[in-house]
Amino acid sequence: MGKTLVLAEKPSVGKELARVLGCRKGGEGYLEGEHYVVTWALGHLVTLADPDVYDKKLEKWSMEDLPMLPKTMKLVVIPETARQFRVVQGLMKRSDVSELVIATDAGREGELVARWIMVKAGWNKPAKRLWISSQTDKAIREGFAHLRPAREYDDLFRSAQARSEADWLVGLNVTRALTCKHNAQLSAGRVQTPTLALVVERENEIRRFVPQPYYGVRAQFAGFTAVYHDEAGNARFFDKAKAEAVLQDCQGKQAVITQLTKMRRQTPPPALYDLTELQRDANKKYAYSAKETLNCMQALYERHKALTYPRTDSRYLSDDVVPTLPDRLRTLMVAPYKELAYAVMRSRPLQTKYMVNNAKVTDHHAIIPTEEQPDLFAFSGPERNVYDLVARRFLAALMPPFEYEEVKLTLKIGPHSFTASGKIVKNQGWRAAYDKSFQLDDEADETEDEPDQRLPELTKGQRLNVSGLRLSTGKTAPPARYTEATLLTAMEHPSGQVADKALKKILQETSGLGTPATRADIIEKLFSAFYIERHGKSLVPTSKGIQLIDLAPADLRSAELTARWEDRLARIAKGQEKDAEFVEQMRQYAAKLVSSVKASTAVYTHDNQTRKPCPECGKLLLLVKDKRGELLVCPDRECGFRKRTTQVTNARCPNCHKKLELWGEGDKQTFACACGYREKLSDFQARRRQDGAGKSDVRRYMAQQSTQTQANPAMANALAQWMAKNKK
């Protein structure tokens, strides 16, 4: 019997599979044992060919050559990873290799990675599929004990390939058409463009918004405040005279409690994390970008084996995971989770009704800790923070509901009604898993008009003296700009862009715009294309981004296209529709979009043009901003010249502690801050050397020590105390 070739998606995963499978003999790009040979891709090794592969004249972008509609899509080896492809192909052609195990990420994109390699390498022997949700030794062994025939996933591959080919046909054709039409570096796509449209439309709403002053009346009593409501229940009034009349009418009068209700309520624990929800909370609490959070998750999944598969869209577990929960809890019996984990373990049987739902688990269950003990000191700072979010959410989901008594009362002052409400906490329940620095969703829902407060003991019919009456004022606020957290929510639930009820339902049932795995990259592309900028946490569209939405075909501005695609791709994955029919219709659709761009009379203008000529082609450079600062960019796509002028660094201003910008070149490089602080780079470096080691240096030292046997634990403890004391 021959050997089994195992194909992983990344080297880190491949090496872990090899270790569990006993493959210790090393070769270039693979590891080998008695029964298995483990190799790996480097992400994609094979991709769809560029247009010039079909016709050399397509190397030059020209409107006359559009649309590009190849009858058969070709696959090519990616030049940067060609060496590893040759390794994998050589292993596939070995005479002693009799079968293949596809061990790429268990999902649509992972299936595509492996199948394209198999097609390009000419694999024609039996193949099986490994489908696991964590990289622990136990999960790997169980996965190899229950391998499935690869043919069971053929339709999933056809769906993935159809999606990729359709994106090529639509995205490349429209991008070339817009760029050629307007002589500017413009791009569009079925996910990128409607995502940008969300940001642009929000900005337009803010610009159109005209603030209006409003008024209200508040009555102060001993220990609490009540708010006036009219007969329609409104607490805000745009007629100042009306509010003043109510205020005047209540002067010098007592209040009578006409209604008082007490309701015992409870709030169940929040659902477990899927990737999008985790990215939202990491952005809210730590200001991490979606891409940063995904990178941390990948490291915690692959390298540290501390968390389960990250690219999931489910927030629940299936029944088969329940027996593993005690082992996962034991891994959390370390500071700072020890007391919480012990409390959960003592309340057996475990409370799982808020986390288990087979019907809501798709390819992968929610993100939870694995059964392997984590080495917290080996985590980077961001990895530690992301792990903390998942660990606390996992513990919270196993804890009792938050219980409180809700008190609502209505008071009459003369003929006018005032209301007040408050909560009396009876049992913290799952909220004990969180500290006060993390705002919970139900806390965020509290409004200025109805303050949450602790009410004293009161009775119906009781008369109260009014200690103060005042007119409250304010102005209506425009809708808030998107942050990465709120944009991720809008991408996940973009049904507001779609009028058709059936399509709305499809978007609700699928993953919305993009997938949990791709949304971070979509947002990053909007930054790199200079369509959006960051102003603090807020995302603001640039002039280029705003103009693109006006220039792009109307079909691409809405999530409706994605809804139609996802519905059909899901049918292909279930074997209910032919992928060839879908792709052929996408050819016709791409041709239609190109025609609409050609016929357009819209004009694009560079309003960020400088007077500095490009040193390569002489055209005037554009000044653009990205996440790292400012740079000069040539508007000619074929030239591609770029030069950075300022860069946001991690160095902090000694006066206001904001991040410093680095200006200039060579010996003239200078740190600058908005508060007015200036310091030459050479002087800054000399000062850092004089100050000695910083906290980052100590953190790196401790990480190194955690990989070795600690010869001096007392020193390690002292360092840990030093870091805790100096932690900001």
PDB file of C-alpha atoms in Angstrom, residues 6 13 113 148 206 216 314 325 387 396 423 515 572 574 597 601 686 696:
ATOM      1  CA  VAL A   6      -1.714  15.438   2.837  1.00  0.00           C
ATOM      2  CA  VAL A  13      -0.806  24.069   9.615  1.00  0.00           C
ATOM      3  CA  VAL A 113      -7.233  26.341  -3.032  1.00  0.00           C
ATOM      4  CA  ARG A 148     -14.832  11.755   3.817  1.00  0.00           C
ATOM      5  CA  ILE A 206     -24.505  63.810   7.265  1.00  0.00           C
ATOM      6  CA  GLY A 216     -37.801  69.006  27.161  1.00  0.00           C
ATOM      7  CA  SER A 314     -22.033  30.751  13.171  1.00  0.00           C
ATOM      8  CA  LEU A 325     -16.894  21.722  27.178  1.00  0.00           C
ATOM      9  CA  TYR A 387      -8.120  35.739  23.280  1.00  0.00           C
ATOM     10  CA  ALA A 396     -20.473  34.275  29.868  1.00  0.00           C
ATOM     11  CA  LYS A 423     -33.188  48.924  37.656  1.00  0.00           C
ATOM     12  CA  THR A 515     -18.017  36.517   3.990  1.00  0.00           C
ATOM     13  CA  ILE A 572     -24.735  25.214  -7.133  1.00  0.00           C
ATOM     14  CA  LYS A 574     -26.259  21.865  -3.276  1.00  0.00           C
ATOM     15  CA  VAL A 597     -19.651  52.644 -18.741  1.00  0.00           C
ATOM     16  CA  THR A 601     -21.416  61.046 -19.882  1.00  0.00           C
ATOM     17  CA  ALA A 686      19.473  59.017  21.124  1.00  0.00           C
ATOM     18  CA  SER A 696       7.957  46.457  24.630  1.00  0.00           C
TER      19      SER A 696
END
